[in-house]
Each structure stands twice: as C-alpha cells, then as structure tokens.
Short mmCIF file of C-alpha atoms in Angstrom, two decimals:
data_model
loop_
_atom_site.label_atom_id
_atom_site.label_comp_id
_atom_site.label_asym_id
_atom_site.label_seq_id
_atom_site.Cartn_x
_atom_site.Cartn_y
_atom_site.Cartn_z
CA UNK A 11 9.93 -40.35 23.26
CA UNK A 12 12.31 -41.08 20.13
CA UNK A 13 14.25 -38.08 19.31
CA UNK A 14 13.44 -35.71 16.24
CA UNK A 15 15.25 -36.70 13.03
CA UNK A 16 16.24 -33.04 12.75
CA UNK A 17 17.03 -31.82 16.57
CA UNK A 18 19.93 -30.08 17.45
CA UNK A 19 21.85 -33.00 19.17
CA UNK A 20 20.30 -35.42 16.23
CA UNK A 21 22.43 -32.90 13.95
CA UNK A 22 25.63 -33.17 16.56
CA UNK A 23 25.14 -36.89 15.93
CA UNK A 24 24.99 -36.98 11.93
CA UNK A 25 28.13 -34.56 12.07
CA UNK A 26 30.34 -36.44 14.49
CA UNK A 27 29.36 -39.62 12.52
CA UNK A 28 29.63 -38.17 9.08
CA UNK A 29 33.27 -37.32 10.21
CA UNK A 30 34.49 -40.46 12.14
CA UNK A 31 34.92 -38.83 15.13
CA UNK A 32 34.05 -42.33 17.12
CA UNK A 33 35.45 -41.65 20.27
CA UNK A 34 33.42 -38.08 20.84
CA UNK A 35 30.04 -39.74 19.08
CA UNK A 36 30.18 -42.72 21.57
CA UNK A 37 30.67 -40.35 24.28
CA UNK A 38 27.98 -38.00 23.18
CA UNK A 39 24.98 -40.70 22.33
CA UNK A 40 25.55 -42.00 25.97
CA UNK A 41 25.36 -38.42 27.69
CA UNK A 42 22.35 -37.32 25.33
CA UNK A 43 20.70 -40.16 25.98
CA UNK A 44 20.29 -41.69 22.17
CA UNK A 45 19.85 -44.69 20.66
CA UNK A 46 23.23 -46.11 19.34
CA UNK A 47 22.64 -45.71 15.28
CA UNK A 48 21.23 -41.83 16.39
CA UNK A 49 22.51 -39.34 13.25
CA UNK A 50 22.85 -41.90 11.00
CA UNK A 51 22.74 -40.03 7.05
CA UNK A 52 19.81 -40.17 4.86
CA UNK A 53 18.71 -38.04 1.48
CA UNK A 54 17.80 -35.20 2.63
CA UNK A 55 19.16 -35.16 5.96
CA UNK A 56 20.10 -31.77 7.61
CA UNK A 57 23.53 -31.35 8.28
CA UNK A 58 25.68 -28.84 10.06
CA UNK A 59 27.62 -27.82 6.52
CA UNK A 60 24.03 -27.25 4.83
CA UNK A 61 22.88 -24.54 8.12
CA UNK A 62 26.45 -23.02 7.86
CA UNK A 63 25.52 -22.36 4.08
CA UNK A 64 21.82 -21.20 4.57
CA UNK A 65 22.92 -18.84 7.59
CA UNK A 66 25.98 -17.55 5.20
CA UNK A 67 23.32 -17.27 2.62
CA UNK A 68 21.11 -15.15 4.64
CA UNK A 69 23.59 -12.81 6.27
CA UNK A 70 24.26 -12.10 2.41
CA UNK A 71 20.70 -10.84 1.44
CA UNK A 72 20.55 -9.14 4.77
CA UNK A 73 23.64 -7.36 4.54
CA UNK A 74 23.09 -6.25 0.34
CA UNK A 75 23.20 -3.07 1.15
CA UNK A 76 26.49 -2.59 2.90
CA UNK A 77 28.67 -4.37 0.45
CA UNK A 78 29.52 -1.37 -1.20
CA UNK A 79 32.82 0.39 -0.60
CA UNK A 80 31.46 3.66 -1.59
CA UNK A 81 28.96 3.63 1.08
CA UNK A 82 29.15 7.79 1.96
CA UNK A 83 28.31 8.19 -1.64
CA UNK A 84 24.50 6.57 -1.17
CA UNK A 85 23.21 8.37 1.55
CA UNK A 86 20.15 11.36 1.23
CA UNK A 87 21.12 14.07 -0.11
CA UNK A 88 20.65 17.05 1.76
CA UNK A 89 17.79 18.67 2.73
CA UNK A 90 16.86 15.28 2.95
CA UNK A 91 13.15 13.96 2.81
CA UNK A 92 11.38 14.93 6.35
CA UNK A 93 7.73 16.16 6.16
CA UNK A 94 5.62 14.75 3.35
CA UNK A 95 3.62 17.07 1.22
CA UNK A 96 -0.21 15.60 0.02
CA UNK A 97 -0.81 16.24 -3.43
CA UNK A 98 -4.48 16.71 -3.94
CA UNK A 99 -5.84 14.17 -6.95
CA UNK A 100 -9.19 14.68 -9.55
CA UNK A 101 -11.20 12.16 -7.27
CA UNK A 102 -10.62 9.81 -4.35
CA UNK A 103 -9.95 6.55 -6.06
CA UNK A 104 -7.73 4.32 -4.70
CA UNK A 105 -4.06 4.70 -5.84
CA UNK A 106 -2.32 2.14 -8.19
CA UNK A 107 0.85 3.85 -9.04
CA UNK A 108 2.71 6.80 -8.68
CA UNK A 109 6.24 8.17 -9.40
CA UNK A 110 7.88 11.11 -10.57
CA UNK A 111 9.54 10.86 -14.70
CA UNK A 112 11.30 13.45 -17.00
CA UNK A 113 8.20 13.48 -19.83
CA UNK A 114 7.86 15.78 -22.67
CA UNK A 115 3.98 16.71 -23.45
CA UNK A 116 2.23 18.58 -25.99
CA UNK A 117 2.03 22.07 -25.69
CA UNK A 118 5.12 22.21 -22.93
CA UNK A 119 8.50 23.30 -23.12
CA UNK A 120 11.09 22.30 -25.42
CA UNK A 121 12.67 20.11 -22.91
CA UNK A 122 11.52 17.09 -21.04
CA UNK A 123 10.09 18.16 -17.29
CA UNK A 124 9.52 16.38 -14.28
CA UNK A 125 6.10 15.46 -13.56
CA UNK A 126 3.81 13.35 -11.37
CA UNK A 127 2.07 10.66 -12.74
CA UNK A 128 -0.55 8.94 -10.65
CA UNK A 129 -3.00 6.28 -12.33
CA UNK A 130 -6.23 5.59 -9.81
CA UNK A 131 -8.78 3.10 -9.76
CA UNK A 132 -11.30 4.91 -11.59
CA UNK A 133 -9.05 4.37 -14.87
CA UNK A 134 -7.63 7.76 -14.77
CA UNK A 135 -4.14 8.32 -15.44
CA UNK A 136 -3.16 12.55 -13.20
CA UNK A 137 0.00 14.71 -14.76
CA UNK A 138 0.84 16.83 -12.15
CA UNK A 139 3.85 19.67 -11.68
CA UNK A 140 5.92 18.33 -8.78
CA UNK A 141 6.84 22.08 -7.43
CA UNK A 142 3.19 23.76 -7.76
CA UNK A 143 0.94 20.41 -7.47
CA UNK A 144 -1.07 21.72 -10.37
CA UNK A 145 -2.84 19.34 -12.41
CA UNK A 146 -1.71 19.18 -15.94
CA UNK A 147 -3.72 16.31 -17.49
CA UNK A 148 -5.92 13.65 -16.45
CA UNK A 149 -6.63 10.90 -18.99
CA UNK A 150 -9.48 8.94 -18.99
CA UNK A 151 -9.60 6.97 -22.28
CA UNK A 152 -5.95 5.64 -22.25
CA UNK A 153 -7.21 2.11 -21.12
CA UNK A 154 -10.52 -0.16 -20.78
CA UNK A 155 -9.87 -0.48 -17.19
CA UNK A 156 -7.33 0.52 -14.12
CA UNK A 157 -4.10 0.87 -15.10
CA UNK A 158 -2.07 -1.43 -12.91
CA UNK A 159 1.38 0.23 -14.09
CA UNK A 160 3.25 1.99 -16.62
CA UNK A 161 6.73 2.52 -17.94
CA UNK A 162 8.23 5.89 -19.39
CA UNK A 163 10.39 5.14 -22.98
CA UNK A 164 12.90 8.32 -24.39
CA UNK A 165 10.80 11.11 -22.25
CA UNK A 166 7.77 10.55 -24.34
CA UNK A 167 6.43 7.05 -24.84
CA UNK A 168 3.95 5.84 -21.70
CA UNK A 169 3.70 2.13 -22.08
CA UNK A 170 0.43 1.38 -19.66
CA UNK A 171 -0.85 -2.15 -18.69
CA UNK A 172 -4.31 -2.75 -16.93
CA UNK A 173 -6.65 -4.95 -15.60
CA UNK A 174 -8.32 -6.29 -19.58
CA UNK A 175 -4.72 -7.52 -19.81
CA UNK A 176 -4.58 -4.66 -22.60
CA UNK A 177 -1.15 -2.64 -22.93
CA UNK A 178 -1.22 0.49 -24.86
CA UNK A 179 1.53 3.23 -26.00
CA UNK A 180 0.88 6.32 -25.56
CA UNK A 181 2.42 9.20 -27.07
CA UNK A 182 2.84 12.17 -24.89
CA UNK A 183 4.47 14.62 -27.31
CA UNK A 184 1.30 14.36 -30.07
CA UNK A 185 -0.90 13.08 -26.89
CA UNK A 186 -2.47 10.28 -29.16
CA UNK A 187 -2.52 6.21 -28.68
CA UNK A 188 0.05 4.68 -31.13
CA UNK A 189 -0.32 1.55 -30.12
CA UNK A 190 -1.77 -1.57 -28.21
CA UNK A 191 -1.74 -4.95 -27.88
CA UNK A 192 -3.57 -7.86 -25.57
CA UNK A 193 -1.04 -10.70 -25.21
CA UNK A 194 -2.21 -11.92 -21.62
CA UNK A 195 -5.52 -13.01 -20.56
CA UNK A 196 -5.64 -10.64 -17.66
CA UNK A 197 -3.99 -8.45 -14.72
CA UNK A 198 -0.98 -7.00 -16.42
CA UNK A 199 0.47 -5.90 -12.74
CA UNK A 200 4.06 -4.69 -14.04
CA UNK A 201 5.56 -3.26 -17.02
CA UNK A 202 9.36 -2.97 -17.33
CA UNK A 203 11.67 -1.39 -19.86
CA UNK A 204 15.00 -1.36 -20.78
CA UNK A 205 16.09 1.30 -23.47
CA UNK A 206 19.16 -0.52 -25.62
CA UNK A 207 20.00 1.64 -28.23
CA UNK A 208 17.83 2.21 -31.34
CA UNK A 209 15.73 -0.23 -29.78
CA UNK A 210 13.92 -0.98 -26.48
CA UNK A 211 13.34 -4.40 -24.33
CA UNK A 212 10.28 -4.41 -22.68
CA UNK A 213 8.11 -7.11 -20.17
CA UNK A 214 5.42 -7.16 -18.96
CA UNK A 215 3.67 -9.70 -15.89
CA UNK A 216 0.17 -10.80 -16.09
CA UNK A 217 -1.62 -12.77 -13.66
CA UNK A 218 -1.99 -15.42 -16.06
CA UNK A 219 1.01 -16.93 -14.63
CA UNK A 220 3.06 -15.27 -17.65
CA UNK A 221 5.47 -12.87 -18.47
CA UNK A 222 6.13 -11.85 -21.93
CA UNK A 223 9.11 -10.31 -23.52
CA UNK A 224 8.80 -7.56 -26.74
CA UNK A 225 11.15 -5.92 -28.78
CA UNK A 226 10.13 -2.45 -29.74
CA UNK A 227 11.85 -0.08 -32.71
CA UNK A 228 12.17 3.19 -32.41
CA UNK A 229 12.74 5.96 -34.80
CA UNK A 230 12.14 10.10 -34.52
CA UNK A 231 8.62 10.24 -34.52
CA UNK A 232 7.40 6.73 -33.45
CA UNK A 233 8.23 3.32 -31.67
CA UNK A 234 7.05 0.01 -32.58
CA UNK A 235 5.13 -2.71 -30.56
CA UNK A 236 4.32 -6.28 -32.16
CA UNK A 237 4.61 -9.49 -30.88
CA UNK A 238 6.60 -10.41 -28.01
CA UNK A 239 9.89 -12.50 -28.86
CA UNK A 240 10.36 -14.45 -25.44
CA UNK A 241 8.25 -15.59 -23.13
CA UNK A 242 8.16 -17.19 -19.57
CA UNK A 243 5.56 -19.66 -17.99
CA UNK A 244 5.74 -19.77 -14.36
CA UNK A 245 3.48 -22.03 -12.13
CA UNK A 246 2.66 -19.17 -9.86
CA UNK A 247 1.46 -15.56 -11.06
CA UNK A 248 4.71 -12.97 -11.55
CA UNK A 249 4.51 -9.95 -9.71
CA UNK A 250 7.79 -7.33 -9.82
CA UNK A 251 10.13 -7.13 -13.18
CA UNK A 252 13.40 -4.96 -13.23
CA UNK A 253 16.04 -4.92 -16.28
CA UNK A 254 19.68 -4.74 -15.39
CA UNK A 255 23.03 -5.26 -16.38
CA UNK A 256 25.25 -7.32 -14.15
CA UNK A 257 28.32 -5.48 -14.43
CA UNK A 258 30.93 -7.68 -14.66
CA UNK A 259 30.03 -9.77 -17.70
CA UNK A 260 27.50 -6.42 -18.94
CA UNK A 261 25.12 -8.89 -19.26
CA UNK A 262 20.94 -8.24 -19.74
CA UNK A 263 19.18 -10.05 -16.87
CA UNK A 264 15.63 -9.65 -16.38
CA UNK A 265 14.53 -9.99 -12.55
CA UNK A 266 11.12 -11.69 -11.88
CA UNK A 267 9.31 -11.94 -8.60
CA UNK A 268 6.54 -14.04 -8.00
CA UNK A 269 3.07 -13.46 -5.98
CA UNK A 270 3.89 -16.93 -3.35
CA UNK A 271 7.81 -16.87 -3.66
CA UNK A 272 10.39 -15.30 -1.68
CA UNK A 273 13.03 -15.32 -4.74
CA UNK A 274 14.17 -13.28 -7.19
CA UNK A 275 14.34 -15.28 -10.32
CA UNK A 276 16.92 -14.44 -13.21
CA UNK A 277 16.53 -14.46 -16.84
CA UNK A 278 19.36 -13.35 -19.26
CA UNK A 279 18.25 -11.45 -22.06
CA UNK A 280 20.04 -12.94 -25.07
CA UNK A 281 20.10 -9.87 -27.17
CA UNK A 282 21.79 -10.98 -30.24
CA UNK A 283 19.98 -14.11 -30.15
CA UNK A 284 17.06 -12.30 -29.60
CA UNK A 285 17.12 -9.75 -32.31
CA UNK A 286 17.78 -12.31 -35.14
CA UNK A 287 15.07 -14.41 -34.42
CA UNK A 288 12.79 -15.96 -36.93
CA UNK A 289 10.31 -17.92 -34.81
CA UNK A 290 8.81 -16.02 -32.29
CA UNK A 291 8.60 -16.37 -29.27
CA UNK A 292 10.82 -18.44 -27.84
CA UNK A 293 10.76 -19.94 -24.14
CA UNK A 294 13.29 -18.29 -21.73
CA UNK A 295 14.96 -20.47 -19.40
CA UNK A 296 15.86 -20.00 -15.77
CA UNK A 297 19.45 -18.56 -15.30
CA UNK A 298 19.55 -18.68 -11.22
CA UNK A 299 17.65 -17.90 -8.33
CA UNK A 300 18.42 -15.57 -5.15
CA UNK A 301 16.64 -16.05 -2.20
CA UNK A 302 15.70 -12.62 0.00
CA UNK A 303 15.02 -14.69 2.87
CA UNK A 304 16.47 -18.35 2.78
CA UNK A 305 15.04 -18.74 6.88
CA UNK A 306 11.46 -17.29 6.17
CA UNK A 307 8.68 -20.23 6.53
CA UNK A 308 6.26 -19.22 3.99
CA UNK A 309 3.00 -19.75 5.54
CA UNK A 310 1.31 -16.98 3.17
CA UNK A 311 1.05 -15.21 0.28
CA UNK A 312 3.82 -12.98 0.72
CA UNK A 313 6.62 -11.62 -2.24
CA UNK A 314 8.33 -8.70 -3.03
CA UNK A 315 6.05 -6.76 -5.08
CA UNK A 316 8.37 -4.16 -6.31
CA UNK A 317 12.00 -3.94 -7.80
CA UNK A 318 13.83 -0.96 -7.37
CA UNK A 319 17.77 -1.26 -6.62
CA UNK A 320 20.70 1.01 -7.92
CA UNK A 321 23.36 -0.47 -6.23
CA UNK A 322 25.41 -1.84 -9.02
CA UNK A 323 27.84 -3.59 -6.26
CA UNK A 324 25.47 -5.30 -4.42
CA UNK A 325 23.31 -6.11 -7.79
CA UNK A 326 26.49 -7.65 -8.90
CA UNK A 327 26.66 -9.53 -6.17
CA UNK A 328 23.12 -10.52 -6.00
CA UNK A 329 22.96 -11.92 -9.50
CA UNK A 330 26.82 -13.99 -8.87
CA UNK A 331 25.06 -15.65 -5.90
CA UNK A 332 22.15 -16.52 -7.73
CA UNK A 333 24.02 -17.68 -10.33
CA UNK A 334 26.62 -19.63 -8.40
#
C-alpha cells in the first residue's frame, strides 16, 4: 500500500528533506520502508512548521482566559451563584432571550432599576423585578412576530429585532414605539449596540446572510434610527455580534459569528469615516479572523451563537492574533 501523502512519517520525510538533512532522510526512508522521493514538497503540503503553528494557535484560544495577570480579580463574587431560582412567566412559550438591564419605565422611580426582561415565542416581551419576581409589564404589540433579541440604549431605549426582519425602538420612559425600520428580509437573530457619545453604533444580523450597521442620534427626549451606513454580505447567515474596543490602538471592532463557522470575524468600525459619510452604506471589509477551534473538523452546523467577553486582556489579545 503507498503511504498517505499526509502520515506522520510522510511529514518526518518532507521535514528532513525540506532541511537537507540527507544523511538522517536516507536513513529514515530505508527503516520506514518508503519509496526514495517519499516527502517530496508540493502546494499545500503539510509540514511540521505549519502543525507547530496550528497547535500554538489552539493552545491560544484554549488558554484566553488565563492570560490575564489579574486573574484573582475575575473570580465570583461572593455568595456566589449556587441554587437557581425559577421565575414564573405570563405563559409557557418557549424562551428567546433573557437578561437582567438597568431600565427606567414609566411610572417607576426616578432612577434606572434592574429588571428582567424575557421575550417568548408567543411575541411577548415580560418586565419582571429581579428581587420579588413580580411581573411589571408584558408587551404584546412591540413586534409582528417573536422577538429574536434586543439591546438596552442610555437605560431607556429597547431596540428589538424579530422574526418579519422588523426592528423597532421602543421607549420605556413614555412606553410608546418611536421607531422602526425593516432593512433585512428576515430572522433578525442579534442586535448589538455600542453607546459612543452623543451618538450610538448599532448592528444587527439577519438570516439573510447580512449584517447591517446604523448610526443613531440621540438627544434628551429621543434617539434617531434611519438607514444603516455600513453593511456586510457574508456567504453564510451571521449569528452573534459584540462591539468592543481593542485596547491598545482604542480601536471600534465589531465581532461577527457565523451559523457554519468556527471564527470570529473582525470588522473595524471607522468612526470618523463613518460619521461623514455621504453615500450610504458603504461595504465593510474584513479586518482579521480568529479561530476558537483551529483542530475542530466541522462536520455540522455548529458556531458560537453568543458573544459575551469582558476580559479586556485576553480581548486584546484575541483581536492582535486575528489581526496578525
């Protein structure tokens, strides 16, 4: 049987040769038993240097988390989390999102307050107290179908995506809509913002293989929300954003994930650029790639399908490798 192009001592072969080590090769082809032009180099040919950099590579994603020096500062606080309370819901939909944000509402305090939000698959959209569980609000008419996710903006704007593809802004200090808009075709599965001063970046991923970037004002009373100023065309569908700064260079980057990928894609956010544009939108180009798991044969349809990381050490790293 002729030996694999790839096996291990096919790869012992191409390095030996690759390095003039005649002697050893001659040696080794007669022991191993191969043909006497055995690890001869090719395009493409695996190599000892390029397994030395993939394994490097993934002992770098794997070990993310412990390249801080400040490690005793990112532990749980204490008590920490142990038994998990269930917080009764309206009706017995299926979940779509939940989390815990600092909103202000009509007829509450003065102050912003932490509350639960929970959107379900029967379109509604649950307030809840986090200390007494007791339901505050449950919308119903915020969107034409599930909301898939949602975004909180200065403590009072909810930015909500859904099924239609339709993104709305609601206001939860006059608890009216202010505004919507239906820039993808359908599935809006994330929402992302990114508050920047008097103004506020915001994506958002829809399953028609598109994310879009807007620019929304805001003043006292009200924010803005017209059409989007960047926009990115992927040949899969997206499916996790997250805004952050890199903090070396304090530059934007927008992280995208996608539904059949195992890499986080990078985007910088040209903000100057950006804001003093006069045809919009423009295409976004790729600014590097980070793979979570460079040895994972993707036989499925798997992806991260959430971003969530406030490590600013190991984000810095992250984005310098994927930039590299």
């Amino acid at each position: 049987m002729p030996p694999i192009a790839d096996s291990p001592a096919i790869i012992v072969a191409r390095f030996l040769r690759s390095n003039s080590y005649n002697d050893t090769l001659a040696a080794f082809l007669h022991e191993a038993g191969l043909p006497p032009d055995a690890g001869s180099s090719f395009p493409g040919a695996l190599s000892v240097e390029q397994i030395l950099t993939e394994k490097k590579a993934y002992d770098l994603s794997a070990n993310f988390e412990r390249l801080g020096v400040d490690d005793t500062q990112k532990k749980w606080t204490l008590p920490a989390p142990s038994a998990p309370t269930v917080v009764e819901l309206p009706t017995s939909a299926n979940l779509l999102q939940s989390s815990i944000e600092y909103l202000h509402i009509s007829g509450g305090s003065a102050h912003a307050q932490p509350l639960i939000l929970a959107s379900t698959a029967d379109r509604r959209l649950n307030v809840l107290t986090p200390d007494t569980e007791n339901l505050v609000r449950s919308h119903t008419q915020l969107q034409d179908s599930p909301i898939l996710s949602y975004t909180v903006v200065r403590k009072r704007f909810l930015i909500c995506s859904s099924m239609s593809g339709k993104v709305v802004v609601y206001d939860s200090l006059k608890d009216q809509l202010v505004a919507h808009r239906r820039d993808h075709a359908k599935y809006v599965v994330h929402v992302a913002s990114w508050e920047s001063g008097d103004h506020v970046w915001l994506a958002t991923a829809g399953w028609d293989q598109k994310v879009l970037l807007y620019e929304c004002r805001i003043t006292e009373d009200c924010i803005t929300f017209e059409d989007p100023v960047g926009t990115i065309q992927l040949p899969s569908n997206p499916e996790a954003l997250l805004f952050r700064r890199e903090p070396d260079s304090n530059c934007l980057y927008l992280l995208v994930t996608r539904r059949d990928s195992t890499f986080v894609y990078y985007y910088q956010i040209a903000e100057d650029e950006l804001l003093s544009l006069v045809s919009k939108p423009v295409t976004m180009p790729i600014s590097g790639k980070q793979n979570l798991a460079p040895l994972y044969v993707l036989l499925a349809a798997e992806a991260p399908t959430d971003c969530i990381h406030p490590n600013k050490t190991a984000m810095s790293a992250m984005i310098g490798q994927a930039l590299a």
